[in-house]
Short mmCIF file of N, CA and C and ligand atoms in Angstrom, two decimals:
data_model
loop_
_atom_site.label_atom_id
_atom_site.label_comp_id
_atom_site.label_asym_id
_atom_site.label_seq_id
_atom_site.Cartn_x
_atom_site.Cartn_y
_atom_site.Cartn_z
N MET A 70 5.78 -35.92 -32.48
CA MET A 70 4.36 -35.48 -32.78
C MET A 70 4.16 -35.24 -34.35
N SER A 71 3.15 -35.95 -35.08
CA SER A 71 3.06 -36.10 -36.72
C SER A 71 2.82 -34.77 -37.27
N SER A 72 2.70 -34.89 -38.40
CA SER A 72 2.82 -33.37 -39.18
C SER A 72 1.26 -33.20 -39.12
N PRO A 73 0.61 -32.04 -40.12
CA PRO A 73 -0.51 -31.81 -40.09
C PRO A 73 -1.20 -32.32 -41.26
N ILE A 74 -0.27 -32.98 -41.94
CA ILE A 74 -0.92 -33.59 -43.11
C ILE A 74 -1.12 -34.88 -43.55
N ASP A 75 -0.33 -35.87 -41.69
CA ASP A 75 -0.57 -36.66 -41.60
C ASP A 75 -2.00 -36.74 -40.74
N LEU A 76 -1.96 -36.13 -39.86
CA LEU A 76 -3.74 -35.77 -39.24
C LEU A 76 -4.56 -35.95 -40.52
N VAL A 77 -4.73 -35.36 -41.27
CA VAL A 77 -5.65 -34.77 -42.61
C VAL A 77 -5.87 -35.99 -42.99
N LEU A 78 -4.79 -36.86 -43.53
CA LEU A 78 -4.71 -37.71 -44.26
C LEU A 78 -5.60 -38.98 -43.92
N ALA A 79 -5.12 -39.24 -41.86
CA ALA A 79 -5.41 -40.77 -41.32
C ALA A 79 -6.80 -40.40 -41.36
N ARG A 80 -7.77 -39.13 -40.88
CA ARG A 80 -9.02 -38.63 -40.62
C ARG A 80 -10.09 -38.75 -42.32
N LEU A 81 -9.24 -38.74 -43.50
CA LEU A 81 -9.56 -38.81 -44.76
C LEU A 81 -9.54 -40.14 -45.08
N GLU A 82 -8.71 -40.75 -44.29
CA GLU A 82 -8.68 -42.17 -45.00
C GLU A 82 -10.57 -42.90 -45.23
N PRO A 83 -11.15 -42.61 -45.24
CA PRO A 83 -12.53 -43.19 -45.47
C PRO A 83 -13.60 -42.88 -46.36
N PHE A 84 -12.72 -41.55 -46.76
CA PHE A 84 -13.39 -41.30 -47.92
C PHE A 84 -12.81 -40.97 -49.13
N ARG A 85 -12.17 -42.40 -49.49
CA ARG A 85 -11.70 -42.87 -50.43
C ARG A 85 -10.83 -41.85 -50.92
N LEU A 86 -9.89 -41.51 -50.00
CA LEU A 86 -8.79 -41.44 -50.45
C LEU A 86 -7.55 -41.89 -51.20
N ARG A 87 -7.13 -41.08 -52.04
CA ARG A 87 -6.30 -41.93 -52.74
C ARG A 87 -4.71 -40.51 -53.22
N GLN A 88 -3.56 -40.91 -53.36
CA GLN A 88 -2.77 -40.33 -54.06
C GLN A 88 -2.94 -39.77 -54.99
N ALA A 89 -2.41 -38.61 -55.99
CA ALA A 89 -2.48 -38.00 -56.97
C ALA A 89 -1.51 -37.09 -57.31
N GLY A 90 -0.51 -37.38 -56.67
CA GLY A 90 1.13 -37.44 -56.87
C GLY A 90 1.78 -36.29 -55.64
N ARG A 91 3.07 -35.97 -56.36
CA ARG A 91 3.81 -35.62 -54.91
C ARG A 91 2.91 -34.88 -54.29
N ASP A 92 2.93 -34.98 -52.94
CA ASP A 92 2.22 -34.18 -51.84
C ASP A 92 0.87 -33.93 -52.56
N ARG A 93 0.04 -34.39 -53.17
CA ARG A 93 -0.96 -34.22 -53.74
C ARG A 93 -2.03 -35.44 -53.40
N TRP A 94 -3.35 -35.03 -53.05
CA TRP A 94 -4.32 -36.18 -52.95
C TRP A 94 -5.82 -35.91 -53.61
N ARG A 95 -6.27 -37.00 -53.64
CA ARG A 95 -7.72 -36.65 -53.91
C ARG A 95 -8.98 -36.97 -53.30
N ALA A 96 -10.26 -36.92 -52.42
CA ALA A 96 -11.04 -37.57 -52.19
C ALA A 96 -12.14 -37.38 -52.05
N CYS A 97 -13.58 -38.07 -51.48
CA CYS A 97 -14.84 -37.36 -51.40
C CYS A 97 -14.70 -36.24 -50.41
N CYS A 98 -15.63 -35.19 -50.68
CA CYS A 98 -15.84 -34.23 -49.86
C CYS A 98 -16.62 -34.57 -48.39
N PRO A 99 -15.56 -34.62 -47.25
CA PRO A 99 -16.28 -34.88 -45.65
C PRO A 99 -17.38 -33.91 -46.02
N ALA A 100 -17.36 -32.34 -46.18
CA ALA A 100 -18.19 -31.94 -45.76
C ALA A 100 -19.69 -31.82 -46.34
N HIS A 101 -19.46 -31.61 -47.93
CA HIS A 101 -20.62 -31.93 -48.49
C HIS A 101 -21.55 -33.49 -48.47
N GLY A 102 -20.57 -34.26 -48.53
CA GLY A 102 -20.84 -35.78 -48.62
C GLY A 102 -21.02 -36.25 -49.56
N GLY A 103 -20.59 -35.58 -50.88
CA GLY A 103 -20.55 -36.53 -52.23
C GLY A 103 -20.38 -37.58 -52.23
N SER A 104 -20.64 -38.21 -53.50
CA SER A 104 -19.99 -39.30 -53.47
C SER A 104 -18.52 -39.63 -54.68
N ASN A 105 -18.20 -38.28 -55.24
CA ASN A 105 -17.08 -37.98 -56.41
C ASN A 105 -16.20 -37.64 -55.60
N PRO A 106 -15.12 -38.85 -55.95
CA PRO A 106 -13.64 -38.76 -55.38
C PRO A 106 -13.04 -38.27 -55.41
N SER A 107 -13.07 -37.12 -56.17
CA SER A 107 -12.21 -35.91 -56.74
C SER A 107 -12.59 -34.96 -56.19
N ALA A 108 -13.77 -34.71 -55.77
CA ALA A 108 -13.92 -33.54 -54.87
C ALA A 108 -13.49 -33.00 -54.27
N LEU A 109 -12.36 -33.45 -53.63
CA LEU A 109 -11.63 -32.37 -52.28
C LEU A 109 -10.03 -32.61 -52.91
N SER A 110 -9.42 -31.80 -53.27
CA SER A 110 -8.20 -31.66 -53.32
C SER A 110 -7.42 -31.51 -52.31
N VAL A 111 -6.50 -31.78 -52.18
CA VAL A 111 -5.56 -32.07 -51.21
C VAL A 111 -3.93 -31.83 -51.30
N GLY A 112 -3.80 -30.52 -50.89
CA GLY A 112 -1.88 -30.57 -50.85
C GLY A 112 -1.24 -29.92 -49.61
N VAL A 113 -0.20 -29.81 -50.21
CA VAL A 113 0.93 -29.59 -48.75
C VAL A 113 1.32 -27.91 -49.45
N GLY A 114 1.30 -26.75 -48.73
CA GLY A 114 1.87 -26.02 -49.13
C GLY A 114 3.62 -25.84 -48.22
N ALA A 115 3.48 -24.30 -48.48
CA ALA A 115 4.60 -23.65 -47.44
C ALA A 115 4.41 -24.02 -46.07
N GLU A 116 5.69 -24.03 -45.67
CA GLU A 116 5.79 -24.55 -44.19
C GLU A 116 4.65 -26.26 -43.98
N ASP A 117 4.49 -26.57 -44.56
CA ASP A 117 3.59 -27.93 -43.93
C ASP A 117 2.18 -27.65 -44.16
N LEU A 118 1.82 -26.05 -44.82
CA LEU A 118 0.28 -26.16 -44.53
C LEU A 118 -0.37 -26.79 -45.11
N VAL A 119 -1.19 -27.91 -44.77
CA VAL A 119 -1.75 -28.21 -45.89
C VAL A 119 -3.42 -27.83 -46.38
N LEU A 120 -3.31 -27.63 -47.18
CA LEU A 120 -3.94 -27.00 -48.31
C LEU A 120 -5.52 -27.87 -49.08
N LEU A 121 -6.76 -27.29 -48.67
CA LEU A 121 -7.96 -28.21 -48.65
C LEU A 121 -8.88 -27.38 -49.92
N ARG A 122 -9.04 -28.18 -50.90
CA ARG A 122 -9.89 -27.34 -52.14
C ARG A 122 -11.29 -28.10 -52.33
N CYS A 123 -12.31 -27.79 -52.34
CA CYS A 123 -13.60 -28.40 -52.47
C CYS A 123 -13.95 -27.56 -53.65
N TRP A 124 -14.18 -28.52 -54.79
CA TRP A 124 -14.28 -28.28 -56.06
C TRP A 124 -16.18 -27.93 -56.37
N HIS A 125 -16.87 -28.12 -54.99
CA HIS A 125 -18.01 -28.53 -55.26
C HIS A 125 -18.33 -26.68 -54.16
N GLY A 126 -17.18 -26.14 -53.76
CA GLY A 126 -17.40 -24.84 -53.21
C GLY A 126 -17.53 -25.02 -51.56
N CYS A 127 -17.28 -25.89 -51.29
CA CYS A 127 -17.14 -26.01 -49.10
C CYS A 127 -16.31 -25.54 -48.72
N GLU A 128 -16.39 -24.31 -48.15
CA GLU A 128 -15.07 -23.58 -47.18
C GLU A 128 -14.18 -24.67 -46.99
N VAL A 129 -12.90 -24.08 -46.29
CA VAL A 129 -12.07 -25.13 -45.71
C VAL A 129 -12.23 -25.07 -44.54
N GLU A 130 -12.99 -24.32 -44.21
CA GLU A 130 -13.25 -24.42 -42.95
C GLU A 130 -14.38 -25.35 -42.17
N GLN A 131 -15.39 -25.42 -42.98
CA GLN A 131 -16.22 -26.64 -43.27
C GLN A 131 -16.03 -27.79 -43.25
N VAL A 132 -15.10 -28.23 -44.15
CA VAL A 132 -13.95 -29.58 -44.65
C VAL A 132 -13.18 -30.10 -43.37
N ALA A 133 -12.49 -28.78 -42.52
CA ALA A 133 -12.16 -29.00 -41.62
C ALA A 133 -12.83 -29.60 -40.40
N HIS A 134 -14.05 -28.88 -40.53
CA HIS A 134 -14.37 -29.23 -38.81
C HIS A 134 -15.38 -30.55 -39.62
N ALA A 135 -15.90 -30.68 -40.58
CA ALA A 135 -16.62 -32.00 -41.24
C ALA A 135 -15.65 -33.40 -40.80
N LEU A 136 -14.17 -33.28 -40.52
CA LEU A 136 -13.38 -34.01 -40.33
C LEU A 136 -12.67 -34.17 -38.83
N GLY A 137 -13.51 -33.47 -37.84
CA GLY A 137 -13.71 -33.30 -36.51
C GLY A 137 -12.29 -32.44 -36.05
N LEU A 138 -11.49 -31.83 -37.41
CA LEU A 138 -10.75 -30.75 -36.78
C LEU A 138 -10.70 -29.05 -37.11
N GLU A 139 -10.19 -28.38 -36.72
CA GLU A 139 -10.03 -27.00 -36.75
C GLU A 139 -9.11 -26.04 -37.44
N LEU A 140 -9.16 -25.23 -38.32
CA LEU A 140 -8.35 -24.35 -39.02
C LEU A 140 -7.31 -24.91 -38.35
N SER A 141 -6.51 -24.36 -37.31
CA SER A 141 -5.89 -24.27 -36.60
C SER A 141 -4.92 -25.88 -37.17
N ASP A 142 -5.55 -26.77 -36.94
CA ASP A 142 -4.78 -28.10 -37.10
C ASP A 142 -4.38 -28.66 -38.20
N LEU A 143 -4.39 -27.16 -39.23
CA LEU A 143 -3.80 -27.29 -41.13
C LEU A 143 -2.80 -26.85 -40.52
N PHE A 144 -2.52 -26.28 -39.72
CA PHE A 144 -1.16 -25.64 -39.69
C PHE A 144 -0.14 -26.32 -38.99
N PRO A 145 1.42 -26.48 -39.22
CA PRO A 145 2.16 -27.07 -38.46
C PRO A 145 2.21 -26.22 -37.09
N ALA A 146 2.54 -26.92 -36.17
CA ALA A 146 2.86 -26.24 -34.78
C ALA A 146 4.28 -25.59 -35.05
N LYS A 147 3.30 -24.18 -34.15
CA LYS A 147 4.89 -23.36 -34.37
C LYS A 147 5.43 -23.24 -33.11
N PRO A 148 6.92 -22.93 -32.96
CA PRO A 148 6.95 -22.73 -31.62
C PRO A 148 6.26 -21.49 -30.60
N PRO A 149 6.24 -21.72 -29.18
CA PRO A 149 5.21 -20.66 -28.90
C PRO A 149 5.95 -19.43 -28.97
N GLN A 150 5.24 -18.11 -29.54
CA GLN A 150 6.22 -16.67 -29.23
C GLN A 150 5.62 -16.98 -27.59
N PHE A 151 6.11 -15.03 -27.64
CA PHE A 151 5.61 -14.39 -26.51
C PHE A 151 4.18 -14.66 -26.06
N HIS A 152 4.16 -14.05 -25.14
CA HIS A 152 2.29 -13.99 -24.66
C HIS A 152 2.18 -12.76 -24.52
N THR A 153 0.91 -12.23 -25.00
CA THR A 153 0.33 -11.36 -24.39
C THR A 153 -1.14 -11.66 -23.75
N SER A 154 -1.80 -11.21 -22.40
CA SER A 154 -3.12 -11.05 -22.05
C SER A 154 -3.61 -12.94 -22.34
N GLY A 155 -2.46 -13.80 -22.36
CA GLY A 155 -2.37 -15.43 -22.34
C GLY A 155 -2.93 -16.09 -23.53
N LYS A 156 -3.20 -15.06 -24.89
CA LYS A 156 -3.33 -15.61 -25.90
C LYS A 156 -1.86 -15.54 -26.59
N PRO A 157 -1.34 -16.43 -27.20
CA PRO A 157 -0.11 -16.81 -28.12
C PRO A 157 -0.04 -15.84 -29.32
N ALA A 158 0.31 -14.89 -28.73
CA ALA A 158 0.74 -13.84 -30.34
C ALA A 158 0.78 -14.22 -31.42
N ARG A 159 0.92 -14.44 -32.50
CA ARG A 159 1.09 -14.87 -33.78
C ARG A 159 1.98 -13.67 -34.71
N ARG A 160 2.78 -14.12 -35.07
CA ARG A 160 3.63 -12.77 -36.02
C ARG A 160 2.66 -12.11 -36.82
N ARG A 161 3.02 -10.41 -36.56
CA ARG A 161 2.56 -9.58 -37.32
C ARG A 161 0.98 -9.40 -37.29
N LEU A 162 0.29 -9.92 -35.77
CA LEU A 162 -0.75 -9.72 -35.22
C LEU A 162 -0.71 -9.13 -34.18
N LEU A 163 -0.08 -8.15 -33.92
CA LEU A 163 -0.22 -7.54 -32.92
C LEU A 163 -0.15 -6.34 -33.50
N SER A 164 -1.26 -5.42 -32.80
CA SER A 164 -1.22 -3.97 -33.47
C SER A 164 -0.16 -3.06 -32.82
N ALA A 165 0.07 -1.78 -32.95
CA ALA A 165 1.00 -1.25 -32.90
C ALA A 165 0.91 -0.74 -31.20
N GLY A 166 -0.62 -0.28 -30.99
CA GLY A 166 -0.78 -0.17 -29.86
C GLY A 166 -0.49 -1.11 -28.75
N GLN A 167 -0.97 -2.77 -28.84
CA GLN A 167 -0.22 -3.53 -28.12
C GLN A 167 1.17 -3.48 -27.73
N ALA A 168 1.60 -3.45 -28.88
CA ALA A 168 3.12 -3.18 -28.72
C ALA A 168 4.26 -2.54 -27.97
N LEU A 169 3.17 -1.37 -27.88
CA LEU A 169 3.42 -0.16 -26.99
C LEU A 169 3.14 -0.29 -26.08
N ASP A 170 2.33 -1.19 -25.05
CA ASP A 170 1.58 -1.19 -23.89
C ASP A 170 2.27 -2.46 -23.60
N LEU A 171 2.58 -3.06 -24.40
CA LEU A 171 3.61 -4.24 -24.01
C LEU A 171 5.21 -3.25 -23.74
N LEU A 172 5.26 -2.53 -24.32
CA LEU A 172 7.17 -1.63 -23.85
C LEU A 172 7.09 -1.20 -23.42
N ASP A 173 5.61 -0.10 -22.85
CA ASP A 173 5.25 0.72 -21.83
C ASP A 173 5.34 -0.14 -20.10
N GLY A 174 4.76 -1.50 -20.30
CA GLY A 174 4.85 -2.53 -19.04
C GLY A 174 6.33 -2.91 -18.93
N GLU A 175 7.31 -3.23 -20.05
CA GLU A 175 8.81 -3.25 -19.84
C GLU A 175 9.36 -2.11 -19.16
N MET A 176 8.80 -0.86 -19.66
CA MET A 176 10.06 0.18 -19.71
C MET A 176 9.34 0.44 -17.96
N THR A 177 8.01 0.46 -17.51
CA THR A 177 8.33 0.62 -15.95
C THR A 177 8.49 -0.14 -15.29
N LEU A 178 8.67 -1.22 -15.38
CA LEU A 178 9.60 -2.51 -14.76
C LEU A 178 11.24 -2.10 -14.34
N ALA A 179 11.38 -1.14 -15.89
CA ALA A 179 13.26 -1.11 -15.97
C ALA A 179 13.41 0.25 -15.44
N VAL A 180 12.66 1.11 -14.83
CA VAL A 180 12.61 2.08 -14.32
C VAL A 180 12.53 1.85 -12.84
N VAL A 181 11.43 1.11 -12.22
CA VAL A 181 11.51 0.63 -11.02
C VAL A 181 12.82 0.13 -10.61
N CYS A 182 13.26 -0.76 -11.59
CA CYS A 182 14.71 -1.48 -10.76
C CYS A 182 15.66 -0.23 -10.80
N ALA A 183 15.47 0.14 -11.57
CA ALA A 183 16.78 1.69 -11.71
C ALA A 183 16.58 2.69 -10.70
N SER A 184 15.47 2.76 -9.93
CA SER A 184 15.45 3.79 -8.94
C SER A 184 15.75 3.26 -7.32
N ASP A 185 15.59 1.33 -7.64
CA ASP A 185 15.69 1.07 -6.74
C ASP A 185 17.25 0.67 -6.26
N MET A 186 17.86 0.32 -7.68
CA MET A 186 19.68 0.16 -7.37
C MET A 186 20.12 2.43 -7.32
N ALA A 187 19.11 3.08 -8.14
CA ALA A 187 20.14 4.41 -7.48
C ALA A 187 19.98 4.67 -6.24
N ALA A 188 18.85 3.82 -4.71
CA ALA A 188 18.63 4.25 -3.69
C ALA A 188 19.25 3.52 -3.12
N GLY A 189 20.45 2.69 -3.67
CA GLY A 189 21.19 1.96 -3.12
C GLY A 189 21.19 0.53 -2.10
N ARG A 190 19.41 0.15 -3.32
CA ARG A 190 19.40 -1.46 -3.12
C ARG A 190 19.26 -2.19 -4.01
N PRO A 191 20.04 -3.61 -3.81
CA PRO A 191 20.52 -3.92 -4.93
C PRO A 191 19.23 -5.19 -5.22
N LEU A 192 19.83 -5.39 -6.58
CA LEU A 192 18.45 -6.29 -7.15
C LEU A 192 18.78 -7.87 -6.39
N ASP A 193 17.04 -8.27 -6.43
CA ASP A 193 17.69 -9.67 -6.29
C ASP A 193 17.43 -10.54 -7.21
N GLU A 194 17.82 -11.47 -7.17
CA GLU A 194 17.92 -12.74 -8.15
C GLU A 194 16.84 -12.46 -9.85
N SER A 195 15.09 -12.97 -8.64
CA SER A 195 14.30 -13.08 -9.75
C SER A 195 13.80 -11.63 -10.38
N THR A 196 14.44 -10.71 -9.18
CA THR A 196 14.20 -9.18 -10.27
C THR A 196 15.21 -8.99 -11.74
N ARG A 197 16.31 -9.93 -11.39
CA ARG A 197 17.32 -9.63 -12.51
C ARG A 197 16.84 -10.01 -13.32
N ALA A 198 16.65 -11.74 -12.78
CA ALA A 198 15.84 -12.48 -14.17
C ALA A 198 14.80 -11.61 -14.77
N ARG A 199 13.74 -11.33 -14.63
CA ARG A 199 12.53 -10.22 -14.69
C ARG A 199 13.31 -9.37 -15.58
N LEU A 200 14.28 -8.28 -15.35
CA LEU A 200 14.82 -7.31 -16.23
C LEU A 200 15.49 -8.03 -17.26
N LEU A 201 15.81 -9.28 -17.23
CA LEU A 201 16.97 -9.83 -18.60
C LEU A 201 15.56 -10.23 -19.44
N GLN A 202 14.67 -10.88 -18.53
CA GLN A 202 12.86 -11.49 -19.74
C GLN A 202 12.71 -9.80 -20.67
N ALA A 203 12.24 -9.00 -19.51
CA ALA A 203 11.82 -7.73 -20.12
C ALA A 203 12.56 -7.42 -21.39
N ALA A 204 14.17 -7.21 -21.26
CA ALA A 204 14.74 -6.93 -22.50
C ALA A 204 15.01 -7.68 -24.10
N ALA A 205 14.61 -9.19 -23.52
CA ALA A 205 14.70 -9.93 -24.38
C ALA A 205 12.93 -9.97 -25.13
N ARG A 206 11.47 -9.56 -24.50
CA ARG A 206 10.41 -8.96 -24.56
C ARG A 206 10.44 -8.29 -26.08
N VAL A 207 11.40 -7.23 -25.44
CA VAL A 207 11.44 -5.82 -26.15
C VAL A 207 12.08 -6.26 -27.37
N SER A 208 13.49 -6.94 -27.19
CA SER A 208 14.00 -7.52 -28.41
C SER A 208 12.97 -8.59 -29.46
N MET A 209 11.67 -9.29 -29.03
CA MET A 209 11.41 -10.15 -29.90
C MET A 209 10.19 -8.99 -30.17
N LEU A 210 9.71 -8.00 -29.51
CA LEU A 210 9.11 -6.97 -29.75
C LEU A 210 9.38 -6.29 -31.46
N LYS A 211 10.83 -5.90 -31.43
CA LYS A 211 11.51 -5.14 -32.39
C LYS A 211 11.30 -6.45 -33.70
N ASP A 212 11.95 -7.48 -33.55
CA ASP A 212 11.89 -8.25 -34.79
C ASP A 212 10.37 -8.65 -34.90
N GLU A 213 8.99 -8.43 -33.91
CA GLU A 213 8.06 -8.43 -34.77
C GLU A 213 7.65 -7.30 -35.70
N ALA A 214 7.89 -6.09 -35.23
CA ALA A 214 8.10 -5.20 -35.74
C ALA A 214 8.42 -5.29 -37.41
N HIS A 215 9.73 -5.58 -37.48
CA HIS A 215 10.18 -5.82 -38.62
C HIS A 215 9.73 -6.63 -39.97
N ALA A 216 9.22 -7.78 -38.97
CA ALA A 216 8.99 -9.05 -39.41
C ALA A 216 8.03 -8.90 -41.08
ZN1 ZN B 147 -17.22 -30.37 -50.28
#
């Protein structure tokens, strides 16, 4: 998989792209369509994030869209975090309420397992695996809260 900057540079190729230094480029801005080959500054920021700056005032999103890209294409792919409601959770984007909901769900599972065991019913393989997953999720929640 290529990094975000490779993708952006490939798309900017027709816009008189030229290198302006280490990890820095200039090009015509694809969003407002001017012919000034210095209108758009391109750089690489922390964690390989692609930086786009149109000196004419176009929003980063407009520039990305003009290249057929989404804002998310400017960010390097991150390993998947744990999921809530089908959407990938971003760091620090989980509200305290969401975190507690998740914790509540995992606790309920643990309580059900505990009462099964107390009643003399051993946990089957998949329930045990699910319980381990619950522990891992709670641990990730903790990391998330401390991030
Ligand atoms: Zn522009």
